Amino acid sequence: MIKPLLFSLALFSIGACKGQPSTVEKPSYPVTKSEAAWRKQLTPEQFEVTRKKGTERAFTGAYWDHHETGTYVCICCDHPLFSSATKFESGTGWPSFWQPIKTKNVEEISDNSYGMQRTEVNCSRCGAHLGHVFNDGPKPTGLRYCMNSASLKFVKP
Ligand code: FE
């Protein structure tokens, strides 16, 4: 009983001395919830995409062919993300926009997973994964925010 405890303490000390990061995740977004809470709030697909960086299958989401006027907000925290005024037909099967509602409403980080160099786009309020942004979009920005419908909720004006 005592030996494992001492061993754990020793490991903890070594970790502390080396300045290793704590295993307790620090909340870095204004909105944070436990994985269990997100699972309860979201559908399995919404959870997989937003909290596990998944990607919905092309041409299957609710918004790739959606053309109403309004705002697309974060499915997790209702943060306004994209306006229908910047939505365009990308032909990809995912809802695509040439700019976010406000630059600060999204977080863009380098993503080198799956052997590709991409820029991941997250909600800046809750960290939800939204999709990726590419440089082959239309004018005026030349950007293509390729989003998952599962990460978004459409709100009429
Ligand atoms: Fe959010």
JSON list of C-alpha atoms and ligand atoms in Angstrom, two decimals, residues 31 38 51 74-79 81 123-128 130, ligand 1:
[
{"chain": "A", "resi": 31, "resn": "VAL", "atom": "CA", "xyz": [-16.92, 28.81, -22.12]},
{"chain": "A", "resi": 38, "resn": "TRP", "atom": "CA", "xyz": [-20.91, 18.42, -24.00]},
{"chain": "A", "resi": 51, "resn": "ARG", "atom": "CA", "xyz": [-15.19, 18.35, -29.47]},
{"chain": "A", "resi": 74, "resn": "CYS", "atom": "CA", "xyz": [-21.77, 27.98, -32.78]},
{"chain": "A", "resi": 75, "resn": "ILE", "atom": "CA", "xyz": [-23.80, 24.85, -32.02]},
{"chain": "A", "resi": 76, "resn": "CYS", "atom": "CA", "xyz": [-22.02, 24.60, -28.66]},
{"chain": "A", "resi": 77, "resn": "CYS", "atom": "CA", "xyz": [-22.18, 28.15, -27.28]},
{"chain": "A", "resi": 78, "resn": "ASP", "atom": "CA", "xyz": [-24.27, 30.32, -29.68]},
{"chain": "A", "resi": 79, "resn": "HIS", "atom": "CA", "xyz": [-21.30, 32.55, -30.57]},
{"chain": "A", "resi": 81, "resn": "LEU", "atom": "CA", "xyz": [-19.64, 32.92, -36.50]},
{"chain": "A", "resi": 123, "resn": "CYS", "atom": "CA", "xyz": [-14.96, 28.94, -32.09]},
{"chain": "A", "resi": 124, "resn": "SER", "atom": "CA", "xyz": [-13.00, 31.46, -30.00]},
{"chain": "A", "resi": 125, "resn": "ARG", "atom": "CA", "xyz": [-15.55, 31.33, -27.19]},
{"chain": "A", "resi": 126, "resn": "CYS", "atom": "CA", "xyz": [-15.72, 27.59, -26.50]},
{"chain": "A", "resi": 127, "resn": "GLY", "atom": "CA", "xyz": [-13.00, 26.04, -28.67]},
{"chain": "A", "resi": 128, "resn": "ALA", "atom": "CA", "xyz": [-15.44, 24.04, -30.79]},
{"chain": "A", "resi": 130, "resn": "LEU", "atom": "CA", "xyz": [-15.63, 24.21, -36.94]},
{"chain": "B", "resi": 1, "resn": "FE", "atom": "FE", "xyz": [-18.59, 28.02, -29.40]}
]
